[in-house]
Amino acid sequence: MEETLKILVVDDDEVDRMAVRRALLNAGVLIELSEVGTCSEAIIKVKKTSYDCVFLDYRLPDGDGLTLIFQLRAANIKFPLVVLTGQSDEQVAVELMKAGATDYLSKSRVSSETLAQVLRNAMRVYRAEMQAEQAMQQLRESNKILVQKNKELEEQRQQIQEQNIKLLEASQLKSKFLATISHELRTPMNAIIGFSQFLLRPKYGQLSNQQRDMVERILNNGKHLLALLNEVLDFSKIESGQLNLKPQMYDISTVIHSTVAEIASLAEMKSLSLEVIVNLDNPIVYNDPLRLRQILMNLLSNAIKFTKQGGVYIKVEEVGKDRIAILVSDTGIGIDSNEIDNIFEVFRQIDQAINREYPGTGLGLAIVKALVSMMSGQISVESNLGSGSTFRIEIPRQISFTKEQLEEGTLKDSFFDQKTSL
Ligand code: ADP
Protein backbone atom coordinates (compact mmCIF):
# COMPACT_ATOMS: atom_id res chain seq x y z
CA MET A 1 0.00 0.00 0.00
CA GLU A 2 1.98 2.99 -1.27
CA GLU A 3 -0.63 5.74 -1.15
CA THR A 4 -1.43 7.68 2.00
CA LEU A 5 -4.53 6.21 3.55
CA LYS A 6 -7.09 8.29 5.39
CA ILE A 7 -7.92 6.43 8.56
CA LEU A 8 -10.40 7.34 11.30
CA VAL A 9 -10.11 5.73 14.73
CA VAL A 10 -13.23 5.96 16.92
CA ASP A 11 -12.35 5.12 20.50
CA ASP A 12 -12.80 6.98 23.76
CA ASP A 13 -9.73 5.31 25.30
CA GLU A 14 -6.57 7.29 24.53
CA VAL A 15 -4.33 4.25 25.21
CA ASP A 16 -6.26 2.06 22.77
CA ARG A 17 -6.12 4.79 20.12
CA MET A 18 -2.36 5.05 20.57
CA ALA A 19 -2.03 1.27 20.26
CA VAL A 20 -3.83 1.36 16.91
CA ARG A 21 -1.83 4.36 15.72
CA ARG A 22 1.45 2.74 16.65
CA ALA A 23 0.52 -0.58 15.13
CA LEU A 24 -0.40 1.09 11.83
CA LEU A 25 2.76 3.18 11.73
CA ASN A 26 4.89 0.17 12.53
CA ALA A 27 3.21 -1.76 9.76
CA GLY A 28 4.83 0.71 7.34
CA VAL A 29 1.49 2.08 6.14
CA LEU A 30 1.40 5.73 5.11
CA ILE A 31 -1.55 7.14 6.97
CA GLU A 32 -3.34 10.37 7.61
CA LEU A 33 -4.95 9.60 10.91
CA SER A 34 -7.99 11.24 12.53
CA GLU A 35 -9.25 10.30 15.94
CA VAL A 36 -12.57 10.85 17.73
CA GLY A 37 -13.98 9.48 20.97
CA THR A 38 -17.76 9.29 20.46
CA CYS A 39 -20.42 8.03 18.04
CA SER A 40 -21.79 11.53 17.36
CA GLU A 41 -18.32 12.90 16.54
CA ALA A 42 -17.71 9.91 14.28
CA ILE A 43 -20.93 10.55 12.37
CA ILE A 44 -20.03 14.23 11.82
CA LYS A 45 -16.54 13.24 10.58
CA VAL A 46 -17.55 10.56 8.10
CA LYS A 47 -20.23 12.80 6.63
CA LYS A 48 -17.57 15.41 5.88
CA THR A 49 -14.65 13.23 4.82
CA SER A 50 -14.29 10.07 2.80
CA TYR A 51 -12.01 7.61 4.66
CA ASP A 52 -10.17 4.58 3.38
CA CYS A 53 -11.04 2.76 6.58
CA VAL A 54 -12.67 3.43 9.96
CA PHE A 55 -11.58 1.46 13.04
CA LEU A 56 -14.19 1.72 15.72
CA ASP A 57 -14.42 0.55 19.27
CA TYR A 58 -17.38 -1.63 20.13
CA ARG A 59 -18.08 0.23 23.36
CA LEU A 60 -18.39 3.99 23.09
CA PRO A 61 -19.69 6.51 25.65
CA ASP A 62 -22.79 7.47 23.64
CA GLY A 63 -23.63 4.10 22.01
CA ASP A 64 -22.31 0.74 20.96
CA GLY A 65 -20.46 -0.17 17.77
CA LEU A 66 -23.43 -2.10 16.40
CA THR A 67 -25.74 0.92 16.51
CA LEU A 68 -23.04 3.15 15.04
CA ILE A 69 -22.56 0.76 12.12
CA PHE A 70 -26.31 0.70 11.49
CA GLN A 71 -26.40 4.49 11.53
CA LEU A 72 -23.39 4.87 9.21
CA ARG A 73 -24.64 2.35 6.69
CA ALA A 74 -28.10 3.94 6.84
CA ALA A 75 -26.41 7.26 6.03
CA ASN A 76 -25.05 5.57 2.88
CA ILE A 77 -21.46 5.38 4.15
CA LYS A 78 -19.85 2.75 1.98
CA PHE A 79 -16.18 2.70 3.06
CA PRO A 80 -14.75 -0.11 5.24
CA LEU A 81 -15.81 -0.19 8.89
CA VAL A 82 -13.71 -2.45 11.11
CA VAL A 83 -14.86 -3.02 14.70
CA LEU A 84 -12.31 -3.52 17.44
CA THR A 85 -14.09 -5.64 20.03
CA GLY A 86 -13.15 -5.91 23.67
CA GLN A 87 -13.88 -9.60 23.89
CA SER A 88 -13.98 -12.37 21.30
CA ASP A 89 -17.70 -12.94 21.37
CA GLU A 90 -18.75 -14.86 18.23
CA GLN A 91 -22.40 -13.83 18.54
CA VAL A 92 -21.46 -10.10 18.65
CA ALA A 93 -19.21 -10.60 15.61
CA VAL A 94 -22.05 -12.17 13.61
CA GLU A 95 -24.38 -9.29 14.55
CA LEU A 96 -21.74 -6.76 13.53
CA MET A 97 -21.18 -8.37 10.15
CA LYS A 98 -24.94 -8.52 9.56
CA ALA A 99 -25.23 -4.82 10.39
CA GLY A 100 -22.67 -4.03 7.69
CA ALA A 101 -19.25 -4.20 9.38
CA THR A 102 -16.48 -5.02 6.93
CA ASP A 103 -14.49 -6.97 9.53
CA TYR A 104 -13.84 -7.19 13.27
CA LEU A 105 -10.76 -7.75 15.41
CA SER A 106 -10.38 -8.42 19.09
CA LYS A 107 -8.37 -5.63 20.77
CA SER A 108 -6.25 -8.29 22.43
CA ARG A 109 -5.03 -9.32 18.94
CA VAL A 110 -4.14 -5.82 17.73
CA SER A 111 -0.59 -5.82 16.33
CA SER A 112 1.12 -4.28 13.29
CA GLU A 113 0.64 -7.48 11.28
CA THR A 114 -2.99 -8.15 12.21
CA LEU A 115 -4.02 -4.54 11.70
CA ALA A 116 -2.21 -4.25 8.36
CA GLN A 117 -3.78 -7.56 7.30
CA VAL A 118 -7.30 -6.48 8.32
CA LEU A 119 -6.80 -3.12 6.64
CA ARG A 120 -5.61 -4.73 3.40
CA ASN A 121 -8.53 -7.16 3.36
CA ALA A 122 -11.08 -4.50 4.18
CA MET A 123 -9.83 -2.25 1.40
CA ARG A 124 -9.72 -5.11 -1.08
CA VAL A 125 -13.30 -5.99 -0.27
CA TYR A 126 -14.31 -2.36 -0.45
CA ARG A 127 -12.65 -1.83 -3.86
CA ALA A 128 -14.21 -4.99 -5.22
CA GLU A 129 -17.59 -3.84 -3.93
CA MET A 130 -17.09 -0.42 -5.48
CA GLN A 131 -16.13 -1.97 -8.82
CA ALA A 132 -19.17 -4.23 -8.68
CA GLU A 133 -21.32 -1.26 -7.78
CA GLN A 134 -19.85 0.74 -10.67
CA ALA A 135 -20.45 -2.15 -13.04
CA MET A 136 -24.01 -2.42 -11.76
CA GLN A 137 -24.49 1.29 -12.26
CA GLN A 138 -23.16 1.03 -15.83
CA LEU A 139 -25.46 -1.92 -16.43
CA ARG A 140 -28.39 0.05 -15.10
CA GLU A 141 -27.49 2.96 -17.38
CA SER A 142 -27.01 0.69 -20.41
CA ASN A 143 -30.30 -0.93 -19.60
CA LYS A 144 -31.96 2.48 -19.41
CA ILE A 145 -30.47 3.43 -22.78
CA LEU A 146 -31.58 0.10 -24.25
CA VAL A 147 -35.11 0.57 -22.94
CA GLN A 148 -35.14 4.06 -24.46
CA LYS A 149 -33.75 2.76 -27.78
CA ASN A 150 -36.31 -0.01 -27.76
CA LYS A 151 -39.03 2.53 -27.25
CA GLU A 152 -37.71 4.62 -30.14
CA LEU A 153 -37.44 1.53 -32.37
CA GLU A 154 -40.97 0.54 -31.48
CA GLU A 155 -42.15 4.05 -32.39
CA GLN A 156 -40.23 3.88 -35.68
CA ARG A 157 -41.70 0.43 -36.37
CA GLN A 158 -45.17 1.81 -35.82
CA GLN A 159 -44.45 4.79 -38.09
CA ILE A 160 -43.13 2.47 -40.81
CA GLN A 161 -46.19 0.27 -40.40
CA GLU A 162 -48.47 3.30 -40.76
CA GLN A 163 -46.51 4.48 -43.81
CA ASN A 164 -46.70 0.98 -45.25
CA ILE A 165 -50.46 0.99 -44.86
CA LYS A 166 -50.63 4.39 -46.55
CA LEU A 167 -48.36 3.17 -49.36
CA LEU A 168 -50.45 0.07 -49.78
CA GLU A 169 -53.60 2.18 -49.98
CA ALA A 170 -51.92 4.50 -52.50
CA SER A 171 -50.74 1.52 -54.54
CA GLN A 172 -54.22 -0.01 -54.48
CA LEU A 173 -55.69 3.32 -55.56
CA LYS A 174 -53.13 3.51 -58.39
CA SER A 175 -53.96 -0.04 -59.51
CA LYS A 176 -57.67 0.76 -59.38
CA PHE A 177 -57.09 3.93 -61.37
CA LEU A 178 -55.01 2.03 -63.95
CA ALA A 179 -57.66 -0.67 -64.18
CA THR A 180 -60.48 1.86 -64.63
CA ILE A 181 -58.64 4.04 -67.12
CA SER A 182 -57.44 1.15 -69.26
CA HIS A 183 -60.88 -0.41 -69.15
CA GLU A 184 -62.51 2.90 -70.17
CA LEU A 185 -59.98 3.42 -72.97
CA ARG A 186 -60.65 -0.02 -74.38
CA THR A 187 -64.22 0.86 -75.38
CA PRO A 188 -63.35 3.76 -77.77
CA MET A 189 -60.32 1.80 -78.94
CA ASN A 190 -62.53 -1.15 -79.89
CA ALA A 191 -64.77 1.28 -81.77
CA ILE A 192 -61.76 2.71 -83.67
CA ILE A 193 -60.62 -0.82 -84.57
CA GLY A 194 -64.13 -1.94 -85.50
CA PHE A 195 -64.87 1.08 -87.71
CA SER A 196 -61.49 0.91 -89.46
CA GLN A 197 -62.24 -2.74 -90.24
CA PHE A 198 -65.64 -1.71 -91.63
CA LEU A 199 -64.04 0.96 -93.79
CA LEU A 200 -61.65 -1.59 -95.26
CA ARG A 201 -64.54 -3.82 -96.40
CA PRO A 202 -65.41 -3.21 -100.11
CA LYS A 203 -69.15 -3.14 -99.40
CA TYR A 204 -68.74 0.22 -97.62
CA GLY A 205 -67.30 1.80 -100.74
CA GLN A 206 -64.04 1.75 -102.60
CA LEU A 207 -61.11 3.60 -100.93
CA SER A 208 -58.24 5.14 -102.82
CA ASN A 209 -54.84 3.54 -102.22
CA GLN A 210 -53.81 6.43 -100.03
CA GLN A 211 -57.04 6.23 -98.01
CA ARG A 212 -56.67 2.45 -97.61
CA ASP A 213 -53.10 2.90 -96.43
CA MET A 214 -54.22 5.47 -93.84
CA VAL A 215 -57.09 3.33 -92.55
CA GLU A 216 -54.78 0.32 -92.32
CA ARG A 217 -52.40 2.40 -90.21
CA ILE A 218 -55.28 3.48 -87.97
CA LEU A 219 -56.26 -0.19 -87.61
CA ASN A 220 -52.73 -1.41 -86.85
CA ASN A 221 -52.02 1.36 -84.38
CA GLY A 222 -55.39 0.79 -82.77
CA LYS A 223 -54.62 -2.91 -82.35
CA HIS A 224 -51.22 -2.11 -80.90
CA LEU A 225 -52.72 0.37 -78.47
CA LEU A 226 -55.40 -2.13 -77.47
CA ALA A 227 -52.69 -4.73 -76.74
CA LEU A 228 -50.86 -2.22 -74.55
CA LEU A 229 -54.09 -1.32 -72.74
CA ASN A 230 -54.77 -5.00 -72.15
CA GLU A 231 -51.30 -5.42 -70.64
CA VAL A 232 -51.84 -2.49 -68.29
CA LEU A 233 -55.27 -3.80 -67.35
CA ASP A 234 -53.94 -7.31 -66.66
CA PHE A 235 -51.05 -5.97 -64.66
CA SER A 236 -53.27 -3.77 -62.49
CA LYS A 237 -55.63 -6.72 -61.94
CA ILE A 238 -52.72 -8.97 -60.90
CA GLU A 239 -51.41 -6.26 -58.56
CA SER A 240 -54.75 -5.79 -56.86
CA GLY A 241 -55.32 -9.56 -56.66
CA GLN A 242 -58.35 -9.41 -58.94
CA LEU A 243 -57.09 -11.73 -61.61
CA ASN A 244 -58.30 -15.31 -61.22
CA LEU A 245 -57.38 -18.28 -63.34
CA LYS A 246 -60.21 -20.10 -65.07
CA PRO A 247 -58.88 -23.62 -65.32
CA GLN A 248 -60.27 -26.29 -67.60
CA MET A 249 -59.13 -29.53 -69.16
CA TYR A 250 -57.62 -29.16 -72.63
CA ASP A 251 -54.96 -30.37 -75.05
CA ILE A 252 -51.93 -28.14 -74.50
CA SER A 253 -50.40 -28.98 -77.90
CA THR A 254 -53.47 -27.44 -79.61
CA VAL A 255 -53.06 -24.17 -77.68
CA ILE A 256 -49.33 -24.10 -78.45
CA HIS A 257 -49.79 -24.72 -82.18
CA SER A 258 -52.61 -22.17 -82.48
CA THR A 259 -50.62 -19.49 -80.58
CA VAL A 260 -47.58 -20.08 -82.76
CA ALA A 261 -49.80 -19.87 -85.88
CA GLU A 262 -51.19 -16.53 -84.67
CA ILE A 263 -47.76 -15.02 -84.34
CA ALA A 264 -46.16 -16.70 -87.35
CA SER A 265 -46.74 -13.68 -89.60
CA LEU A 266 -44.52 -11.55 -87.33
CA ALA A 267 -41.66 -14.05 -87.69
CA GLU A 268 -42.25 -14.23 -91.45
CA MET A 269 -42.05 -10.45 -91.77
CA LYS A 270 -38.55 -10.62 -90.30
CA SER A 271 -37.64 -13.79 -92.26
CA LEU A 272 -37.14 -15.73 -89.02
CA SER A 273 -37.72 -19.44 -88.83
CA LEU A 274 -40.30 -20.56 -86.28
CA GLU A 275 -40.15 -24.18 -85.17
CA VAL A 276 -42.28 -26.08 -82.69
CA ILE A 277 -41.50 -29.46 -81.13
CA VAL A 278 -44.18 -30.85 -78.85
CA ASN A 279 -42.86 -34.00 -77.25
CA LEU A 280 -45.63 -35.17 -74.92
CA ASP A 281 -46.95 -38.66 -74.15
CA ASN A 282 -50.04 -37.08 -72.67
CA PRO A 283 -50.97 -33.57 -73.93
CA ILE A 284 -53.98 -33.17 -71.62
CA VAL A 285 -53.56 -30.54 -68.92
CA TYR A 286 -55.77 -28.80 -66.39
CA ASN A 287 -55.01 -25.09 -66.63
CA ASP A 288 -56.31 -21.76 -67.93
CA PRO A 289 -55.80 -21.93 -71.73
CA LEU A 290 -56.24 -18.17 -72.25
CA ARG A 291 -53.58 -17.32 -69.68
CA LEU A 292 -51.24 -20.00 -71.02
CA ARG A 293 -51.71 -18.49 -74.48
CA GLN A 294 -50.94 -15.06 -73.00
CA ILE A 295 -47.68 -16.38 -71.47
CA LEU A 296 -46.65 -17.93 -74.77
CA MET A 297 -47.65 -14.83 -76.74
CA ASN A 298 -45.47 -12.64 -74.52
CA LEU A 299 -42.45 -14.93 -74.69
CA LEU A 300 -42.81 -15.49 -78.44
CA SER A 301 -43.36 -11.84 -79.32
CA ASN A 302 -40.31 -10.89 -77.24
CA ALA A 303 -38.26 -13.63 -78.92
CA ILE A 304 -39.26 -12.34 -82.37
CA LYS A 305 -38.89 -8.68 -81.37
CA PHE A 306 -35.36 -9.13 -80.04
CA THR A 307 -34.12 -11.35 -82.90
CA LYS A 308 -32.81 -9.96 -86.20
CA GLN A 309 -31.79 -13.18 -87.88
CA GLY A 310 -31.99 -16.89 -87.29
CA GLY A 311 -35.11 -18.11 -85.59
CA VAL A 312 -37.35 -18.85 -82.68
CA TYR A 313 -37.83 -22.36 -81.33
CA ILE A 314 -40.49 -23.75 -79.04
CA LYS A 315 -40.04 -27.03 -77.27
CA VAL A 316 -42.60 -28.67 -75.01
CA GLU A 317 -41.72 -31.70 -72.90
CA GLU A 318 -42.81 -33.63 -69.85
CA VAL A 319 -40.87 -33.36 -66.60
CA GLY A 320 -41.90 -36.57 -64.91
CA LYS A 321 -45.60 -37.38 -65.12
CA ASP A 322 -46.94 -34.32 -63.40
CA ARG A 323 -45.08 -31.35 -64.83
CA ILE A 324 -44.68 -29.76 -68.24
CA ALA A 325 -41.82 -27.59 -69.42
CA ILE A 326 -42.11 -25.07 -72.25
CA LEU A 327 -38.89 -23.63 -73.67
CA VAL A 328 -38.87 -20.59 -75.95
CA SER A 329 -35.44 -20.02 -77.51
CA ASP A 330 -34.21 -17.41 -79.92
CA THR A 331 -31.04 -16.46 -81.74
CA GLY A 332 -31.48 -12.79 -80.86
CA ILE A 333 -29.54 -10.06 -79.09
CA GLY A 334 -29.37 -11.93 -75.76
CA ILE A 335 -29.41 -10.44 -72.29
CA ASP A 336 -26.44 -9.17 -70.29
CA SER A 337 -25.86 -11.39 -67.22
CA ASN A 338 -26.07 -8.27 -65.00
CA GLU A 339 -29.57 -7.56 -66.26
CA ILE A 340 -30.99 -11.06 -66.19
CA ASP A 341 -32.40 -10.79 -62.66
CA ASN A 342 -34.06 -7.45 -63.43
CA ILE A 343 -35.99 -8.18 -66.57
CA PHE A 344 -38.94 -9.70 -64.69
CA GLU A 345 -39.49 -6.48 -62.75
CA VAL A 346 -42.27 -4.18 -63.89
CA PHE A 347 -41.33 -1.49 -66.40
CA ARG A 348 -37.81 -2.92 -66.52
CA GLN A 349 -36.33 -2.73 -70.00
CA ILE A 350 -32.67 -3.14 -70.74
CA ASP A 351 -32.81 -0.24 -73.14
CA GLN A 352 -34.68 2.45 -71.16
CA ALA A 353 -34.23 5.22 -73.77
CA ILE A 354 -37.37 6.91 -75.10
CA ASN A 355 -36.23 6.43 -78.68
CA ARG A 356 -35.18 2.81 -78.11
CA GLU A 357 -35.05 0.36 -80.96
CA TYR A 358 -37.49 -2.13 -79.42
CA PRO A 359 -40.88 -0.78 -78.37
CA GLY A 360 -42.87 -2.18 -75.42
CA THR A 361 -44.36 -1.37 -72.02
CA GLY A 362 -41.89 -3.36 -69.90
CA LEU A 363 -44.84 -5.20 -68.35
CA GLY A 364 -44.81 -8.40 -70.44
CA LEU A 365 -42.34 -10.47 -68.39
CA ALA A 366 -43.73 -9.21 -65.07
CA ILE A 367 -47.17 -10.44 -66.16
CA VAL A 368 -45.69 -13.74 -67.39
CA LYS A 369 -43.90 -14.28 -64.10
CA ALA A 370 -47.03 -13.49 -62.06
CA LEU A 371 -49.18 -15.81 -64.17
CA VAL A 372 -46.64 -18.65 -63.98
CA SER A 373 -46.46 -18.22 -60.23
CA MET A 374 -50.29 -18.26 -59.98
CA MET A 375 -50.08 -21.61 -61.76
CA SER A 376 -47.55 -22.77 -59.11
CA GLY A 377 -44.88 -22.91 -61.79
CA GLN A 378 -41.40 -21.46 -62.24
CA ILE A 379 -39.75 -19.38 -64.92
CA SER A 380 -36.05 -19.16 -65.65
CA VAL A 381 -33.87 -17.73 -68.37
CA GLU A 382 -30.49 -18.54 -69.83
CA SER A 383 -28.91 -16.13 -72.21
CA ASN A 384 -25.69 -15.22 -73.98
CA LEU A 385 -25.25 -11.65 -75.06
CA GLY A 386 -25.24 -11.52 -78.85
CA SER A 387 -26.24 -15.12 -79.43
CA GLY A 388 -29.72 -15.59 -77.99
CA SER A 389 -31.89 -16.48 -75.02
CA THR A 390 -33.94 -19.39 -73.75
CA PHE A 391 -36.90 -18.77 -71.46
CA ARG A 392 -38.08 -21.93 -69.68
CA ILE A 393 -41.31 -22.25 -67.81
CA GLU A 394 -42.27 -25.31 -65.85
CA ILE A 395 -45.85 -25.73 -64.68
CA PRO A 396 -47.79 -28.53 -63.02
CA ARG A 397 -49.91 -30.56 -65.43
CA GLN A 398 -52.79 -29.91 -63.16
CA ILE A 399 -52.83 -26.52 -61.44
CA SER A 400 -54.24 -26.34 -57.95
CA PHE A 401 -56.87 -23.78 -57.02
CA THR A 402 -58.05 -22.05 -53.92
CA LYS A 403 -61.16 -22.89 -51.89
CA GLU A 404 -62.72 -19.55 -52.97
CA GLN A 405 -62.38 -20.48 -56.63
CA LEU A 406 -63.99 -23.81 -55.88
CA GLU A 407 -66.90 -22.13 -54.11
CA GLU A 408 -67.49 -19.91 -57.14
CA GLY A 409 -68.53 -23.13 -58.87
CA THR A 410 -66.43 -22.45 -61.93
CA LEU A 411 -64.28 -25.46 -61.47
CA LYS A 412 -66.25 -28.22 -59.91
CA ASP A 413 -67.81 -29.62 -63.06
CA SER A 414 -64.87 -29.22 -65.36
CA PHE A 415 -62.40 -30.64 -62.93
CA PHE A 416 -64.07 -33.37 -60.94
CA ASP A 417 -66.00 -34.87 -63.84
CA GLN A 418 -62.92 -35.23 -65.95
CA LYS A 419 -60.17 -35.70 -63.38
CA THR A 420 -59.91 -39.41 -64.04
CA SER A 421 -58.87 -38.89 -67.64
CA LEU A 422 -55.88 -36.72 -66.74
P1 ADP B 1 -41.05 -5.21 -73.15
O1 ADP B 1 -42.42 -4.65 -73.27
O2 ADP B 1 -39.98 -4.17 -73.13
O3 ADP B 1 -40.79 -6.32 -74.11
P2 ADP B 1 -40.85 -7.27 -71.16
O4 ADP B 1 -41.25 -7.24 -69.72
O5 ADP B 1 -41.52 -8.26 -72.02
O6 ADP B 1 -41.04 -5.80 -71.67
O7 ADP B 1 -39.30 -7.50 -71.24
C1 ADP B 1 -38.45 -6.73 -70.42
C2 ADP B 1 -37.08 -6.57 -71.04
O8 ADP B 1 -36.42 -7.83 -71.05
C3 ADP B 1 -37.12 -6.16 -72.49
O9 ADP B 1 -37.25 -4.74 -72.63
C4 ADP B 1 -35.78 -6.64 -72.98
O10 ADP B 1 -34.77 -5.72 -72.61
C5 ADP B 1 -35.57 -7.95 -72.20
N1 ADP B 1 -35.99 -9.14 -72.97
C6 ADP B 1 -37.15 -9.83 -72.84
N2 ADP B 1 -37.17 -10.89 -73.68
C7 ADP B 1 -35.99 -10.87 -74.37
C8 ADP B 1 -35.41 -11.69 -75.37
N3 ADP B 1 -36.03 -12.76 -75.87
N4 ADP B 1 -34.18 -11.34 -75.84
C9 ADP B 1 -33.53 -10.27 -75.34
N5 ADP B 1 -34.03 -9.45 -74.38
C10 ADP B 1 -35.24 -9.74 -73.89
PDB file of C-alpha atoms in Angstrom, residues 11 65 120 153 171 218 234 244 260 307 377:
ATOM      1  CA  ASP A  11     -12.346   5.116  20.499  1.00  0.00           C
ATOM      2  CA  GLY A  65     -20.455  -0.170  17.769  1.00  0.00           C
ATOM      3  CA  ARG A 120      -5.612  -4.730   3.403  1.00  0.00           C
ATOM      4  CA  LEU A 153     -37.440   1.531 -32.366  1.00  0.00           C
ATOM      5  CA  SER A 171     -50.739   1.522 -54.540  1.00  0.00           C
ATOM      6  CA  ILE A 218     -55.284   3.480 -87.965  1.00  0.00           C
ATOM      7  CA  ASP A 234     -53.936  -7.306 -66.665  1.00  0.00           C
ATOM      8  CA  ASN A 244     -58.305 -15.312 -61.221  1.00  0.00           C
ATOM      9  CA  VAL A 260     -47.582 -20.078 -82.763  1.00  0.00           C
ATOM     10  CA  THR A 307     -34.121 -11.353 -82.902  1.00  0.00           C
ATOM     11  CA  GLY A 377     -44.885 -22.906 -61.790  1.00  0.00           C
TER      12      GLY A 377
END
